[in-house]
Short mmCIF file of C-alpha atoms in Angstrom, two decimals:
data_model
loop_
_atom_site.label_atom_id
_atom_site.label_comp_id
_atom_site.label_asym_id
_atom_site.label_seq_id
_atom_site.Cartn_x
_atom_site.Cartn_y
_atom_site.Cartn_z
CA UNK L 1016 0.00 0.00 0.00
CA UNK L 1017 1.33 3.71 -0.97
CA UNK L 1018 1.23 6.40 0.93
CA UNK L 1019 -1.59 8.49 -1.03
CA UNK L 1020 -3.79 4.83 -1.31
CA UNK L 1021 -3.31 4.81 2.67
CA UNK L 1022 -4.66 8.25 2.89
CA UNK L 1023 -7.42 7.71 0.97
CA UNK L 1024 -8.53 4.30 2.31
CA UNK L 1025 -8.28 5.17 6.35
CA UNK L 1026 -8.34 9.32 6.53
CA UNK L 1027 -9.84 10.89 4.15
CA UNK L 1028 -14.04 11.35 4.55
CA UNK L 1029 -15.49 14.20 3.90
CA UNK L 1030 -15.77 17.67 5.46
CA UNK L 1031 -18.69 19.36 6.68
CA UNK L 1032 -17.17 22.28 8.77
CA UNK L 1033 -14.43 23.12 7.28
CA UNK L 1034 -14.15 24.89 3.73
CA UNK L 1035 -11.77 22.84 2.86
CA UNK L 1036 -10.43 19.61 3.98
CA UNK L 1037 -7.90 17.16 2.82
CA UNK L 1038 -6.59 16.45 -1.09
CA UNK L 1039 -4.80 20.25 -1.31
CA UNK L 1040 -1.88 21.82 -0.37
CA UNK L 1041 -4.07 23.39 2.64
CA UNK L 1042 -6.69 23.09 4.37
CA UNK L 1043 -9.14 26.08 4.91
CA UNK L 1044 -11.61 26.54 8.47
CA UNK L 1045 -14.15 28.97 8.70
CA UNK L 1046 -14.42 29.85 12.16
CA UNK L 1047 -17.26 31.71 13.43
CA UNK L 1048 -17.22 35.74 12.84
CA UNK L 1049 -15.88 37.20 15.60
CA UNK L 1050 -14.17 34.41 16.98
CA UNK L 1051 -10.25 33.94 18.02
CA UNK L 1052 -8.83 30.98 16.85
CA UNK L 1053 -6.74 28.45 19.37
CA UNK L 1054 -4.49 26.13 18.53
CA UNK L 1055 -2.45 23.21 20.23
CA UNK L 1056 0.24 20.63 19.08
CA UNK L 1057 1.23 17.55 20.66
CA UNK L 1058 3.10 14.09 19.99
CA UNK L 1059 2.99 11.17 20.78
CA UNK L 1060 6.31 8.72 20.49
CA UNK L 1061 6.30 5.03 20.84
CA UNK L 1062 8.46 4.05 23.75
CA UNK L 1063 8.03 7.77 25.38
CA UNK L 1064 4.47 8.47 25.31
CA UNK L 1065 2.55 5.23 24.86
CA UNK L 1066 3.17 1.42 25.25
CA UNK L 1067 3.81 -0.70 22.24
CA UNK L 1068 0.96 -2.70 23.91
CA UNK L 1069 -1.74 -0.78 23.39
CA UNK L 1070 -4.87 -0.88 20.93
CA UNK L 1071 -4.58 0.53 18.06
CA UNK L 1072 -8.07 1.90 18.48
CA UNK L 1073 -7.21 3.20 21.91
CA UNK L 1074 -4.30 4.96 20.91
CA UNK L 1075 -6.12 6.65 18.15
CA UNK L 1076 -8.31 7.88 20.85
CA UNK L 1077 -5.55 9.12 23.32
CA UNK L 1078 -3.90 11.05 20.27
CA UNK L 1079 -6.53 13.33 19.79
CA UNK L 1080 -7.70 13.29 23.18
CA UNK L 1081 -5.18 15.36 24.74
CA UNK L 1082 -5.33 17.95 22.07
CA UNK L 1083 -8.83 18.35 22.44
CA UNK L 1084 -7.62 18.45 26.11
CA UNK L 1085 -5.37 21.33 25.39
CA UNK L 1086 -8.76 23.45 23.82
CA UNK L 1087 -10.71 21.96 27.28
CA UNK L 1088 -8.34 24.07 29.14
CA UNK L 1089 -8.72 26.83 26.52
CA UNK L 1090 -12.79 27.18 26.72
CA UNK L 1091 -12.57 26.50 22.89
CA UNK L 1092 -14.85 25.08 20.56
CA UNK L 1093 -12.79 22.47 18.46
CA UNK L 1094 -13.23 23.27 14.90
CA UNK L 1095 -10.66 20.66 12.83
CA UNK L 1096 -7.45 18.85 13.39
CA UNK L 1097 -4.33 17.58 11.35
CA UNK L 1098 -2.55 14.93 11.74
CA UNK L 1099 1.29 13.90 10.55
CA UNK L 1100 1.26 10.04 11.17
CA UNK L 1101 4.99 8.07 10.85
CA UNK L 1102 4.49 4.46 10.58
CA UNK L 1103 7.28 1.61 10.38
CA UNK L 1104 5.24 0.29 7.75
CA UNK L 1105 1.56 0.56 6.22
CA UNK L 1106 0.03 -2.51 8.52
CA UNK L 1107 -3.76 -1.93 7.76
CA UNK L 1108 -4.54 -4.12 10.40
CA UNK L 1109 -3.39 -1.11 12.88
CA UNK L 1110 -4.64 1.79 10.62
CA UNK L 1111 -8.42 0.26 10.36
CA UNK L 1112 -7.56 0.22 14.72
CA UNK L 1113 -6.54 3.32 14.86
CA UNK L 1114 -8.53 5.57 12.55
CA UNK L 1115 -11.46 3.76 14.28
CA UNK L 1116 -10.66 4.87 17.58
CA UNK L 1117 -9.41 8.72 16.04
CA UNK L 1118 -12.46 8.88 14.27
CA UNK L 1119 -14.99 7.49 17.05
CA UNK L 1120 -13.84 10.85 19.43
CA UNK L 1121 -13.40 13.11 16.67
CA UNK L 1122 -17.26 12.62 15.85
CA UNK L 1123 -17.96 12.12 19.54
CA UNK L 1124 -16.75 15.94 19.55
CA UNK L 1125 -17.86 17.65 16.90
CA UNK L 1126 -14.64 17.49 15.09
CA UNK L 1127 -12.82 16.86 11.59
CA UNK L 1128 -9.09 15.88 9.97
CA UNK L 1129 -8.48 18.33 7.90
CA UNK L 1130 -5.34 17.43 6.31
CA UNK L 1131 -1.49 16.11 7.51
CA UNK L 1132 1.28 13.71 6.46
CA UNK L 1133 2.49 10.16 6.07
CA UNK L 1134 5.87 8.86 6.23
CA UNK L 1135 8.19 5.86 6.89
CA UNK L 1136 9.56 5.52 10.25
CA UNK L 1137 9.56 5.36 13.71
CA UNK L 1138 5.63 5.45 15.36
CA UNK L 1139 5.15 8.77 15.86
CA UNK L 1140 1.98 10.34 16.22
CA UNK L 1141 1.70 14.68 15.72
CA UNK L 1142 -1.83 16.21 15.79
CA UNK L 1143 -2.52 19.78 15.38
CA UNK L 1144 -6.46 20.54 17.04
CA UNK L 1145 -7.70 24.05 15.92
CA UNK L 1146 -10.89 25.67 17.99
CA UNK L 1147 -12.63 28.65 18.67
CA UNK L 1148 -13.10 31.23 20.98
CA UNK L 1149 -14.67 34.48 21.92
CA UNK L 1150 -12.13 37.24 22.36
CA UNK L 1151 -11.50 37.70 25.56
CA UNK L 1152 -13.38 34.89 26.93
CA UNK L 1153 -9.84 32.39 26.89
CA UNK L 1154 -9.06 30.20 30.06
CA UNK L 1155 -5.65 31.35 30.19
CA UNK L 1156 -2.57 30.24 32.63
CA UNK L 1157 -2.69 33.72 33.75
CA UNK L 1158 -5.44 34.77 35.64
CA UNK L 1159 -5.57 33.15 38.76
CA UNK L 1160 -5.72 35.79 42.19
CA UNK L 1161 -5.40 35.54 45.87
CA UNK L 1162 -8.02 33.93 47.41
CA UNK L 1163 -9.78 31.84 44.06
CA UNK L 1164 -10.24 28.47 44.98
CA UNK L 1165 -8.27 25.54 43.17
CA UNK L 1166 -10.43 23.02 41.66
CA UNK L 1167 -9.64 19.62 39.56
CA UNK L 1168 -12.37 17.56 37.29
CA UNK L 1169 -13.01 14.23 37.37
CA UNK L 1170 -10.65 12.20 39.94
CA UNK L 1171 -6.71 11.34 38.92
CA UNK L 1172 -4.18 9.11 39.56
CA UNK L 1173 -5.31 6.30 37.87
CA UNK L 1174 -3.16 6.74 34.52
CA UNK L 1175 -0.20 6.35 36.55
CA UNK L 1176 -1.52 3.49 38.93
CA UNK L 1177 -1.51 1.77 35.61
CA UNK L 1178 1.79 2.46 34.62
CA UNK L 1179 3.20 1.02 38.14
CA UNK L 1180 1.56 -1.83 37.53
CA UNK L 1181 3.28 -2.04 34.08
CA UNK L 1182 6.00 -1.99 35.47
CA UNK L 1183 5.42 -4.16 38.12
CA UNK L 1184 5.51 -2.16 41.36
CA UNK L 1185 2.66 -2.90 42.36
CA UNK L 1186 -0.35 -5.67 41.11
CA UNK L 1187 -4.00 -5.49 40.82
CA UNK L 1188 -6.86 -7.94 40.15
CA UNK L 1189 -7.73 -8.04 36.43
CA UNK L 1190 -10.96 -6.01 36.87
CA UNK L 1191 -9.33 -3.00 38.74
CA UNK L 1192 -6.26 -3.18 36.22
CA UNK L 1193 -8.42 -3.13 33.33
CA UNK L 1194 -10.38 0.33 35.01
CA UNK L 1195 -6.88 1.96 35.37
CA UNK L 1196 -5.60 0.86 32.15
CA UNK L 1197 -8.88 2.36 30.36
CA UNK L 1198 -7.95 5.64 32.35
CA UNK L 1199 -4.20 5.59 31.24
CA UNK L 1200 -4.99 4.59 27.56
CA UNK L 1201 -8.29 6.60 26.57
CA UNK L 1202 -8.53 9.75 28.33
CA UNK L 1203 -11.81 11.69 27.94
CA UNK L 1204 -11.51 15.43 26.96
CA UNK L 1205 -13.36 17.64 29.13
CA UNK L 1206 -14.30 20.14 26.29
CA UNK L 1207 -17.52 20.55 27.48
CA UNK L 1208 -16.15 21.57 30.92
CA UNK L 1209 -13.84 24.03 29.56
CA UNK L 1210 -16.29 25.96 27.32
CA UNK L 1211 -18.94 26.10 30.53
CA UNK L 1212 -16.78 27.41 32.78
CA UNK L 1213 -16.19 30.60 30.27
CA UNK L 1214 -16.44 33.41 32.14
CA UNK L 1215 -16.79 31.83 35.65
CA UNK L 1216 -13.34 29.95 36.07
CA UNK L 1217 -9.88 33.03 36.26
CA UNK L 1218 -7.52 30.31 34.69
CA UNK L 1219 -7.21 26.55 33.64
CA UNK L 1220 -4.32 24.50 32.53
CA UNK L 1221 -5.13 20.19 31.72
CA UNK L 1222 -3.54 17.77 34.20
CA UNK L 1223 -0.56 15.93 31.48
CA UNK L 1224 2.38 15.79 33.44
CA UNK L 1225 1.47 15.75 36.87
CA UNK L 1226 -1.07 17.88 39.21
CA UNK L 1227 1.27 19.79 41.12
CA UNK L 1228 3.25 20.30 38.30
CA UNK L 1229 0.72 21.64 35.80
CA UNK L 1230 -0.80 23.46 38.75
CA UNK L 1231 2.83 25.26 39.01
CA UNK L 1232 2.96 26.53 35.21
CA UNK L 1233 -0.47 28.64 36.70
CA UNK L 1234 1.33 29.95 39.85
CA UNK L 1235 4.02 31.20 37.84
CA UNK L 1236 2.08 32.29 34.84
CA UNK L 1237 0.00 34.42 37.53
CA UNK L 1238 2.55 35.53 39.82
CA UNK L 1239 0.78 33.74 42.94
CA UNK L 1240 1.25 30.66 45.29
CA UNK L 1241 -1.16 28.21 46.60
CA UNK L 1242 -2.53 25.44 49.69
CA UNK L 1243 -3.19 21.93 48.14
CA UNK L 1244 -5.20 20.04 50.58
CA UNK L 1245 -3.23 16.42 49.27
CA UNK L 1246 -6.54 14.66 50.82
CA UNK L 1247 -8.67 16.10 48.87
CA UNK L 1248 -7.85 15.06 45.51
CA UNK L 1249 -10.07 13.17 44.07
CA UNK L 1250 -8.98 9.67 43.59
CA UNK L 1251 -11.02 6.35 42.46
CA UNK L 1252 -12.00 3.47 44.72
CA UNK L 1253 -9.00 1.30 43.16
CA UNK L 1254 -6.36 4.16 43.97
CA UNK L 1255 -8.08 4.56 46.97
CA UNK L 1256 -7.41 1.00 48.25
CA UNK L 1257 -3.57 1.38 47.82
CA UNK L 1258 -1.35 2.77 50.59
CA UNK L 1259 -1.53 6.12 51.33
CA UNK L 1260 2.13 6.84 50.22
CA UNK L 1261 1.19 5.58 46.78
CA UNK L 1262 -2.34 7.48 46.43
CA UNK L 1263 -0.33 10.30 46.95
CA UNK L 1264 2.69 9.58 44.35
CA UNK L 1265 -0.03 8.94 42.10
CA UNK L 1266 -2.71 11.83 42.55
CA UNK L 1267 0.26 14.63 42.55
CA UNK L 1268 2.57 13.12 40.59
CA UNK L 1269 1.09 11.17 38.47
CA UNK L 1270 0.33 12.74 34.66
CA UNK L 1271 -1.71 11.74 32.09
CA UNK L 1272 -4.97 12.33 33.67
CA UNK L 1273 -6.01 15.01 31.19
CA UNK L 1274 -8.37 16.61 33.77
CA UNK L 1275 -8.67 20.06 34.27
CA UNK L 1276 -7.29 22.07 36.72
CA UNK L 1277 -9.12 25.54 37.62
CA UNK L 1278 -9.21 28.42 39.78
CA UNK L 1279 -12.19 30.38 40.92
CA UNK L 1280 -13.43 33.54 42.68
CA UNK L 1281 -15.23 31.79 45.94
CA UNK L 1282 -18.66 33.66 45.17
CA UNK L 1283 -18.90 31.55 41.89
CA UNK L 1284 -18.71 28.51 44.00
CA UNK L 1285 -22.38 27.99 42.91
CA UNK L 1286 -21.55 28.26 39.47
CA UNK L 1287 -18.54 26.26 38.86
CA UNK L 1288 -20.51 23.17 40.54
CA UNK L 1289 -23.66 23.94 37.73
CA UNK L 1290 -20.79 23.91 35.30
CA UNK L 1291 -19.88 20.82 36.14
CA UNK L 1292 -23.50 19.05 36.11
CA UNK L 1293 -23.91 20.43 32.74
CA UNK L 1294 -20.85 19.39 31.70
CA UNK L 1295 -21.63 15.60 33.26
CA UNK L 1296 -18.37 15.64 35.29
CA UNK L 1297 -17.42 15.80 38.63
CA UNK L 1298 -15.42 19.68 39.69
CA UNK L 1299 -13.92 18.77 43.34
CA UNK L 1300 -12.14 21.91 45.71
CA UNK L 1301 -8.92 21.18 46.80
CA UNK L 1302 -7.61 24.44 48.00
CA UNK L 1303 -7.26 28.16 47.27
CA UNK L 1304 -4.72 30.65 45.69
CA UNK L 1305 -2.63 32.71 48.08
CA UNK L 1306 -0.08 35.68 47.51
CA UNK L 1307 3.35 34.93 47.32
CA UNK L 1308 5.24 32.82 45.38
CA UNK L 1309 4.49 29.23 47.13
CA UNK L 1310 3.20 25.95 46.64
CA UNK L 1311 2.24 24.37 50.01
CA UNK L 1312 0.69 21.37 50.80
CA UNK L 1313 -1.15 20.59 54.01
CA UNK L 1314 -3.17 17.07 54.69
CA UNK L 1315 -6.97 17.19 55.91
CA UNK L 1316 -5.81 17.99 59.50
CA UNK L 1317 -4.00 20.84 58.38
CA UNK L 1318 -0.72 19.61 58.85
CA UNK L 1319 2.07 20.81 56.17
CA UNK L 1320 2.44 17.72 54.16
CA UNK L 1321 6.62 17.61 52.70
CA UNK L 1322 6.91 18.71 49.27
CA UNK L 1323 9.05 15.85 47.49
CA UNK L 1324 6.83 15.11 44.92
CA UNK L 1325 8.07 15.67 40.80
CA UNK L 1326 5.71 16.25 37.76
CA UNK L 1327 7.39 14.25 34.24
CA UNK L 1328 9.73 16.25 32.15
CA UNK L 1329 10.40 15.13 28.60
CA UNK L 1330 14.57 15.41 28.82
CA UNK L 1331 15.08 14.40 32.88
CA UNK L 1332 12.39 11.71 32.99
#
């Protein structure tokens, strides 16, 4: 199979959206008038990003599901996507897996390809999402104050219970495995969080390399500290049954959880939880923004809990 045969038999369908989609040079997206457009790249490498174990369907899920994570934490709409695919070699029985599970979200959301590349090599996934939004109406790094509340979506931990278990620190039964894996390997977007909490939330960033350590590109990019209660994380009943040293490691540390972190003003307390119903996913409070410059942890008690925990960094990890 060629590369312009394996185009046309697994990625190229036909655009309703866009004004143009793939078969040019370019591809063209009307966004609404009015509207800013946001944009977000990220790749995925064999070996770095992903296991060579998992579905083909499930990766092509996770490789558009954190972009469409990156426009969650935006508040945009997600218009159309690229994507530059590099395969060892055209095995259709992966493609028909993985443009399944690509294809599955991308309608799921609203969503088209829109154009990209093939080539020989090394599995490497690249996706470019494209979305819109409102000017002024971004969830940006930047705006969190003194005295908003910290939130996170969903619960988290799980992505990197799974991994442990990969790599055989610790062991679970097959069911709870299989509910962590599932976590680690098909990540849902919250889009429909981010674009209900425009206008109510002051900033947002997406959980991918570790709670604390997302949460610190905010502090920085707002010039503020904060208080993470540790216990209040949300967590699921599976991390919840490990030790309490690991729940930890794996709710702060973790990564991969592609849930949102946000800050709030406490009088839209009200309003971030009916942004949340609407949205069909949990919004949990697990501390506040404070002036200054750090990042303190405390557990339920109120007891300073040591900071010692890391976040994953592409070139140390």
């Amino acid at each position: 199979m060629g590369e312009f045969d394996l185009i046309g038999k697994y990625f190229t369908r036909d655009v309703r959206r866009a004004a143009l989609g793939i078969g040019d040079d370019c591809a063209l997206l009307a966004p609404s008038a009015g509207m800013q457009v946001a944009v977000s790249s990220d790749m995925l490498v064999e070996g770095r990003h992903f296991l060579s174990t998992v579905a083909a369907d499930r990766l092509g899920h996770k490789a558009l599901a954190v972009n469409l994570s990156d426009l969650a934490a935006c508040g945009a709409q997600p218009l159309g996507f690229t994507l530059a695919l590099a395969l060892p070699r055209a095995d259709e029985a992966f493609l028909e897996g993985f443009a399944r599970g690509l294809f599955a979200l991308a309608e799921a959301q609203g969503i088209e390809l829109v154009g990209g590349d093939t080539t020989q090599g090394p599995l490497n996934i690249c996706i470019t999402a494209m979305g819109e939004v409102p000017p002024g109406q971004a969830l940006l790094r930047s705006g969190a104050r003194a005295g908003d509340d910290l939130y996170v979506s969903g619960t988290v931990g799980d992505a990197r219970l799974a991994l442990e278990v990969f790599r055989g620190q610790l062991a679970l039964d097959a069911a709870a495995f299989e509910s962590v894996r599932a976590a680690m390997e098909q990540p849902q977007p919250r889009v429909a969080l981010g674009l209900a909490l425009r206008g109510i939330a002051t900033s947002a960033i997406d959980v991918s390399d570790g709670l604390l350590g997302d949460l610190g590109h905010v502090l920085r990019r707002s010039g503020v500290g904060a208080v993470v209660d540790v216990d209040a994380v949300p967590r699921s009943a599976v991390l919840a049954a490990q030790s309490l040293a690991w729940q930890r490691e794996c709710t702060l540390a973790g990564g991969d959880d592609y849930e949102l972190i946000f800050t709030a003003a406490p009088a839209s307390a009200d309003a971030v939880q009916a942004a949340a119903r609407r949205a069909g996913v949990a919004a949990t409070r697990i501390g506040r923004i404070e002036a200054g410059a750090a990042l303190r942890l405390v557990d339920s008690s109120g007891r300073q809990v040591p900071h010692t925990f890391g976040s994953f960094d592409h070139f140390r990890s």
